mmCIF file of C-alpha atoms in Angstrom:
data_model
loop_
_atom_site.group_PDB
_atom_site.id
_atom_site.type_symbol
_atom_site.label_atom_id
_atom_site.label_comp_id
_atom_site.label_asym_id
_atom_site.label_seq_id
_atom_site.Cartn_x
_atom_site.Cartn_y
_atom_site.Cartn_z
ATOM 1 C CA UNK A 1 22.047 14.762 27.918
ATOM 2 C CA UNK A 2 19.038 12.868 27.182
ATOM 3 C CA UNK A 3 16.831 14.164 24.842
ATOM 4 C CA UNK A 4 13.884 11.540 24.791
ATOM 5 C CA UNK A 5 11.122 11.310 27.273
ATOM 6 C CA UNK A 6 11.727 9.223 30.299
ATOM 7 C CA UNK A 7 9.958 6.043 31.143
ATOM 8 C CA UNK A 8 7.246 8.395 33.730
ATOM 9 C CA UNK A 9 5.016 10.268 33.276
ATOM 10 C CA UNK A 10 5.261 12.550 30.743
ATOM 11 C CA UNK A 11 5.743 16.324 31.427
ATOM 12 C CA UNK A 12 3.763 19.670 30.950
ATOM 13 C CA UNK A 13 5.141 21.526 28.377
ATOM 14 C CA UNK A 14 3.480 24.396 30.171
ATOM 15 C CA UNK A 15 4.111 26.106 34.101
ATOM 16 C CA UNK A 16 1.534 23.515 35.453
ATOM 17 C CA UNK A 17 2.210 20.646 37.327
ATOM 18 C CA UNK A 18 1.716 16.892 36.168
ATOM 19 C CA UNK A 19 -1.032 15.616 37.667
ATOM 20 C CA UNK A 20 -0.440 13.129 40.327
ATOM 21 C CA UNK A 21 3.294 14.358 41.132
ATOM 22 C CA UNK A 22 4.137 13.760 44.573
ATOM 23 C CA UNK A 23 4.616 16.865 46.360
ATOM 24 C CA UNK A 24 8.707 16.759 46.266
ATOM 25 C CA UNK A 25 8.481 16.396 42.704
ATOM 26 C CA UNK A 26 5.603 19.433 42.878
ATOM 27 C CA UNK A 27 8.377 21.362 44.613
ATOM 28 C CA UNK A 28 11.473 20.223 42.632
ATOM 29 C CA UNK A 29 9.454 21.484 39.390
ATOM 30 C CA UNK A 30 8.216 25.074 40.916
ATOM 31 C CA UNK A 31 12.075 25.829 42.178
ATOM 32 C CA UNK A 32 13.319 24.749 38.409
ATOM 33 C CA UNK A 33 10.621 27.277 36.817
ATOM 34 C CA UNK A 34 11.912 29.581 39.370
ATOM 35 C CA UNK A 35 15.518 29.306 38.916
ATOM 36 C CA UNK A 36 14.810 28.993 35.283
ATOM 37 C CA UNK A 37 12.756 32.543 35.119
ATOM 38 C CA UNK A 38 15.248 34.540 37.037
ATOM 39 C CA UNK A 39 18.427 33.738 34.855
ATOM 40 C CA UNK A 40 16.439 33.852 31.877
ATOM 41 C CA UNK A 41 15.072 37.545 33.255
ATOM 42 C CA UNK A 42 19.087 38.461 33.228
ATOM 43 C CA UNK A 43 20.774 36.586 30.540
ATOM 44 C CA UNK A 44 18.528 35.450 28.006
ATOM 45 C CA UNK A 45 17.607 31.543 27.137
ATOM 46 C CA UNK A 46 21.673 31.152 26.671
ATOM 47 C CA UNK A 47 21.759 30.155 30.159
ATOM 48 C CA UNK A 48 22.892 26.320 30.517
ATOM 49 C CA UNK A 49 20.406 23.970 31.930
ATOM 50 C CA UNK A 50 23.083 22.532 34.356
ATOM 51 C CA UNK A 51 23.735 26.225 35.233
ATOM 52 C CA UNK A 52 19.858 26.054 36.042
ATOM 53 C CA UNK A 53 19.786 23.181 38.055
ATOM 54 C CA UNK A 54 22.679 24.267 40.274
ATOM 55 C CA UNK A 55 20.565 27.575 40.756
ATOM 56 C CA UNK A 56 17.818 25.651 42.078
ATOM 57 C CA UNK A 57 19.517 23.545 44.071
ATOM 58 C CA UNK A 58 18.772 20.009 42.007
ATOM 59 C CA UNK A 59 20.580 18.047 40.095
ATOM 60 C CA UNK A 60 20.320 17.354 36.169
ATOM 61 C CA UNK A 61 18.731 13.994 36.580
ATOM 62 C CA UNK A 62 16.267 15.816 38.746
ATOM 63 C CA UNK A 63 15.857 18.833 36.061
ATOM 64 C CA UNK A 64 15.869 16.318 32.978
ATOM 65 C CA UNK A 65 13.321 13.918 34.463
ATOM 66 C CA UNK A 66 10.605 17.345 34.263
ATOM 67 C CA UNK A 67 12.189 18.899 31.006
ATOM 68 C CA UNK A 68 14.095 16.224 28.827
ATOM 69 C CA UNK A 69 14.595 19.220 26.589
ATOM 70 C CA UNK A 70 15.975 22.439 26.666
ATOM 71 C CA UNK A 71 12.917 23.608 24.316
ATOM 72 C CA UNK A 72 10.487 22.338 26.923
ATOM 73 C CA UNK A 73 12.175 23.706 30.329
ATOM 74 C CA UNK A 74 11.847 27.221 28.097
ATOM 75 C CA UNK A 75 8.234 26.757 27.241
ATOM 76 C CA UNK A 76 7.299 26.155 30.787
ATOM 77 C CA UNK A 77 9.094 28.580 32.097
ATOM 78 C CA UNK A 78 7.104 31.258 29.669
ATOM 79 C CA UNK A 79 4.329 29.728 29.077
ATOM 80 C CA UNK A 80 2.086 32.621 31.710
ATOM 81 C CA UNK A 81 3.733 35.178 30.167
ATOM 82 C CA UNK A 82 2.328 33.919 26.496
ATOM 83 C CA UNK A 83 -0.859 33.315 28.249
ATOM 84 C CA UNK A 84 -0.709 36.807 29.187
ATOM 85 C CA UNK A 85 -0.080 38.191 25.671
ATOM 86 C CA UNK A 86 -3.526 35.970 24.140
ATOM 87 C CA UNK A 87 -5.684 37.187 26.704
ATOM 88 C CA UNK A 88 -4.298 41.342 25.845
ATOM 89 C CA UNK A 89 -5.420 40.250 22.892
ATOM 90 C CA UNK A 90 -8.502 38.298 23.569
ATOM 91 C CA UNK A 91 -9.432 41.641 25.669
ATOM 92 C CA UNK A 92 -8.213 44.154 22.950
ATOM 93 C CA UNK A 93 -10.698 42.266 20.496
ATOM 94 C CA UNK A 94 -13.482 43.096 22.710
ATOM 95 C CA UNK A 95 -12.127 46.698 23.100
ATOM 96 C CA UNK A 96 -15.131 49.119 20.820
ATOM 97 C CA UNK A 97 -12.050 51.184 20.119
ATOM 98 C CA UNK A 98 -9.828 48.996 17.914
ATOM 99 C CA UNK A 99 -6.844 51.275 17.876
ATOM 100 C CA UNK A 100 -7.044 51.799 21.480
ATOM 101 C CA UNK A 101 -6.949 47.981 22.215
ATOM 102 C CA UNK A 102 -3.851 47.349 19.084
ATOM 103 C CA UNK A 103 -2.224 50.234 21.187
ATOM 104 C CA UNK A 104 -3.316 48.201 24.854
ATOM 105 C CA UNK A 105 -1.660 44.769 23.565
ATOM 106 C CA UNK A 106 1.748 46.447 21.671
ATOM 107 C CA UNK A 107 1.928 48.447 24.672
ATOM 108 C CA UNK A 108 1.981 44.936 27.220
ATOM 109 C CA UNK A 109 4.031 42.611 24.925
ATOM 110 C CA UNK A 110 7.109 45.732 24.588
ATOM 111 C CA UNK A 111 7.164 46.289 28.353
ATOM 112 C CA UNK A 112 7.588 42.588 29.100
ATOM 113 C CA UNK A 113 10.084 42.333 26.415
ATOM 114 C CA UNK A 114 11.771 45.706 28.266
ATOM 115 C CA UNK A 115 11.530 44.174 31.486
ATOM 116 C CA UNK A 116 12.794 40.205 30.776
ATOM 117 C CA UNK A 117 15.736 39.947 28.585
ATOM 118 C CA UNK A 118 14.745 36.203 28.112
ATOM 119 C CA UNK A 119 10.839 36.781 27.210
ATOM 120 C CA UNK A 120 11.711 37.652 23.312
ATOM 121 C CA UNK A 121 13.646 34.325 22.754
ATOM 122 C CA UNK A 122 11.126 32.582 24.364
ATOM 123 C CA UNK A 123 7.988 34.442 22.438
ATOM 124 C CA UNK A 124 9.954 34.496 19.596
ATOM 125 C CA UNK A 125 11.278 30.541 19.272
ATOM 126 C CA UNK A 126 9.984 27.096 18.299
ATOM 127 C CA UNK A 127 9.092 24.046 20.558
ATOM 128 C CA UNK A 128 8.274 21.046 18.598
ATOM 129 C CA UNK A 129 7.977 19.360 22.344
ATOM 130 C CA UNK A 130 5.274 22.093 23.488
ATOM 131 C CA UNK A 131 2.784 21.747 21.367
ATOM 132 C CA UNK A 132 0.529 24.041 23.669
ATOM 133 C CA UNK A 133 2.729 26.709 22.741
ATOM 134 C CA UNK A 134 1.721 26.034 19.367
ATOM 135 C CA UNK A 135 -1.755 26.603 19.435
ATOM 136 C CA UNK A 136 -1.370 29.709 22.018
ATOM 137 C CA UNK A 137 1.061 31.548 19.529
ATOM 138 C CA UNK A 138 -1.449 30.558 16.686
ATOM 139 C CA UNK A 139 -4.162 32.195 18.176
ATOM 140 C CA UNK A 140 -2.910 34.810 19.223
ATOM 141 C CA UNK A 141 -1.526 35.566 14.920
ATOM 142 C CA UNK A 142 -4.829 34.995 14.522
ATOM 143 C CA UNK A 143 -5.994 37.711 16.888
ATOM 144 C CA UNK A 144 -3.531 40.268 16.037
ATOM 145 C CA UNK A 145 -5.007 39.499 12.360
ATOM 146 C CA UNK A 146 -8.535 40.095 13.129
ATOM 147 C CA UNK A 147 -7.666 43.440 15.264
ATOM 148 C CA UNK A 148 -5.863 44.973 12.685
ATOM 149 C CA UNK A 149 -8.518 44.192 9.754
ATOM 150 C CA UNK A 150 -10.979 46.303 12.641
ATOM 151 C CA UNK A 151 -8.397 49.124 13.176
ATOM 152 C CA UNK A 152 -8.517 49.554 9.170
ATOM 153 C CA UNK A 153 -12.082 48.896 8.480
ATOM 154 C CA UNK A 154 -12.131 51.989 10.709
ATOM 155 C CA UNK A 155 -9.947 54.003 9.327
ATOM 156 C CA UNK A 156 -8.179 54.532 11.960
ATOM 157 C CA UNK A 157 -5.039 52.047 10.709
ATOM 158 C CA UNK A 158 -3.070 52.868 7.771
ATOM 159 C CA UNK A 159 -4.037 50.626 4.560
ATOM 160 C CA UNK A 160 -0.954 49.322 3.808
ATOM 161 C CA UNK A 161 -0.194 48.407 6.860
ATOM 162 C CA UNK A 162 0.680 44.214 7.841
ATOM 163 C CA UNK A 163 0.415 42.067 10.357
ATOM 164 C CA UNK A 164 4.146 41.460 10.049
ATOM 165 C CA UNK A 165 4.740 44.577 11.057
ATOM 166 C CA UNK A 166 4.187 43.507 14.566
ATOM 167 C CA UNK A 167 7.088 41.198 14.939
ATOM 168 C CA UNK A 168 9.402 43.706 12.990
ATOM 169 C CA UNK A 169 8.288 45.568 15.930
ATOM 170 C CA UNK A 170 9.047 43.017 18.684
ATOM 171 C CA UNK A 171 12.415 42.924 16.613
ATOM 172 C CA UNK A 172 13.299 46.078 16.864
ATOM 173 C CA UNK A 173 12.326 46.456 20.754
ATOM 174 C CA UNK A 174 14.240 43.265 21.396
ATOM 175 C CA UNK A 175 17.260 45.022 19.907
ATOM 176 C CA UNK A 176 16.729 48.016 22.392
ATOM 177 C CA UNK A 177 17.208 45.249 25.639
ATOM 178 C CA UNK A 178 19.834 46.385 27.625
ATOM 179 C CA UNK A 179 21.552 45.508 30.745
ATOM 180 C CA UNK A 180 19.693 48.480 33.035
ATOM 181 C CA UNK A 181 16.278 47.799 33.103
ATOM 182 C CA UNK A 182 15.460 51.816 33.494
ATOM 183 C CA UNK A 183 17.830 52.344 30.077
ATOM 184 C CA UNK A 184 15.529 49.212 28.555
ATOM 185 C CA UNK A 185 12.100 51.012 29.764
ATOM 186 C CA UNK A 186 12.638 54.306 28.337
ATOM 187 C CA UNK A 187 14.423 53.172 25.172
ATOM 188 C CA UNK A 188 10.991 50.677 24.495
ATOM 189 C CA UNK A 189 8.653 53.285 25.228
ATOM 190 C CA UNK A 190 10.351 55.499 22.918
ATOM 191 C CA UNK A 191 10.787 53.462 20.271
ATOM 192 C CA UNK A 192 7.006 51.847 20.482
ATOM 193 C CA UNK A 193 5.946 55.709 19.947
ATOM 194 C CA UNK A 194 7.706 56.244 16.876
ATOM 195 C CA UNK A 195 5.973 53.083 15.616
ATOM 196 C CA UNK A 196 2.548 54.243 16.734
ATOM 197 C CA UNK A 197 2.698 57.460 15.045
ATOM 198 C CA UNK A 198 3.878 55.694 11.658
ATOM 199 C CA UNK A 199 0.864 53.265 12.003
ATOM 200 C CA UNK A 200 -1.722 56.128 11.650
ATOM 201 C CA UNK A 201 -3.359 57.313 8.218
ATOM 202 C CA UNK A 202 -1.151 59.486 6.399
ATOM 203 C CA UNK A 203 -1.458 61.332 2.987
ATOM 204 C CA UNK A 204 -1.151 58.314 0.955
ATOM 205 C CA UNK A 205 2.886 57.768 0.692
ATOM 206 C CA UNK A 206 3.312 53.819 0.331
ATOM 207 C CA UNK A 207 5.147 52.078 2.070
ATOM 208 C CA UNK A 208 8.004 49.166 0.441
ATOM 209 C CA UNK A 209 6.539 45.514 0.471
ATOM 210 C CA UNK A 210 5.819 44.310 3.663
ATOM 211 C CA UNK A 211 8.816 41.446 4.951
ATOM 212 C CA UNK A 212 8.263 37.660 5.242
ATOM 213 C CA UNK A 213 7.568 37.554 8.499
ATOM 214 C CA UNK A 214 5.767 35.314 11.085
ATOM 215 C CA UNK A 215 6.122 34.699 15.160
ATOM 216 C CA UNK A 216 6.972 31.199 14.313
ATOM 217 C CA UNK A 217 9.506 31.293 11.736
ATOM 218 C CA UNK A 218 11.638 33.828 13.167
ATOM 219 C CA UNK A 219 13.906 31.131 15.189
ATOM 220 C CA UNK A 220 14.810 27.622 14.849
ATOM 221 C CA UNK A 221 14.025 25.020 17.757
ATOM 222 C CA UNK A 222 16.930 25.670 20.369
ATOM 223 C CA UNK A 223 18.644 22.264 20.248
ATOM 224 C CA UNK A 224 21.518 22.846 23.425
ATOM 225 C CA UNK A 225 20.980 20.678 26.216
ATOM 226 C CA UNK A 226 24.016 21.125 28.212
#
């Protein structure tokens, strides 16, 4: 399947439309993002984009003239939900309490992992084609960075504790996914808990070297078209 931009004009590698589609393209590209979201929701970013397009009722040509890559059909189909993760954390950084508003955006990003089996993949994965992606997910490691410093500076953080703990969280809580959203729900909450109370000051035991870890190095770029 192609893998090269077509001859129009180019796409959004985010949920918005190109500006100055015609309205059947408009609708073509909302009922992909839709039919894109839902199997995602149930069986991961596995899903096929052929399987996608007959779900939406297009055809390929149709779903590879608005995503000539896997990568960027992906992107756009999460790209609100990553918005929705940068401004947690835009509002957690103007939170007084910085432990309250670390709590706040951990909190958000587990339940959405709980409640979309695709979300993680998505959060969690490269798209050299959405480079808008890019910058959000920057930001927002920048964020997280600047919220923990404040949760420590007030003592209110463990010392030893890293950034990179975060995605060994969103590790873990993807691990905890499972086919009954309920089972997925109570097994996040739980397990975001335990974390919690292991993030608060303690009597000085250390903790082992923190891992390598970073949002955008977790996953290569997903190269299956088909």
């Amino acid at each position: 399947m192609p893998g090269q931009l077509s001859r129009n004009s180019p796409p959004s590698a985010s949920g918005s439309p190109v500006p100055g589609q015609r309205a059947d393209a408009r609708h073509n590209r909302a009922r992909l993002l839709q039919a894109a979201r839902e199997a995602y929701a149930l069986k991961g970013t596995d899903v096929s984009s052929s399987a996608i397009a007959r779900r939406a009722g297009v055809g390929a040509a149709t779903l590879y003239r608005h995503f000539p890559t896997r990568g960027s059909l992906i992107a756009a189909a999460f790209s609100e939900q990553l918005g929705q993760c940068v401004a947690a954390l835009d509002e957690a950084l103007q939170d007084d309490d910085p432990w309250r508003g670390l709590r706040n955006v951990l909190t958000k990003v587990c339940m959405m992992q709980a409640q979309d089996r695709g979300f993680s993949a998505a959060f969690l994965s490269q798209f050299p084609d959405a480079p808008d992606v890019h910058r959000e997910r920057a930001r927002a490691e920048a964020c997280l960075a600047q919220l923990v410093q404040r949760a420590k500076d007030t003592g209110q953080l463990r010392n030893d504790f890293d950034a990179s703990d975060v995605t060994l969280l969103l590790l873990a809580n993807n691990g905890v996914a499972r086919e009954s959203p309920a089972a997925s729900m109570a097994a996040s909450r739980r397990l975001l808990a335990y974390f919690l109370q292991s993030c608060l000051p303690t009597d000085g035991t250390p903790l082992p070297q923190p891992a390598p870890l970073r949002l955008d190095d977790l996953y290569k770029p997903p190269h299956r078209t088909g």
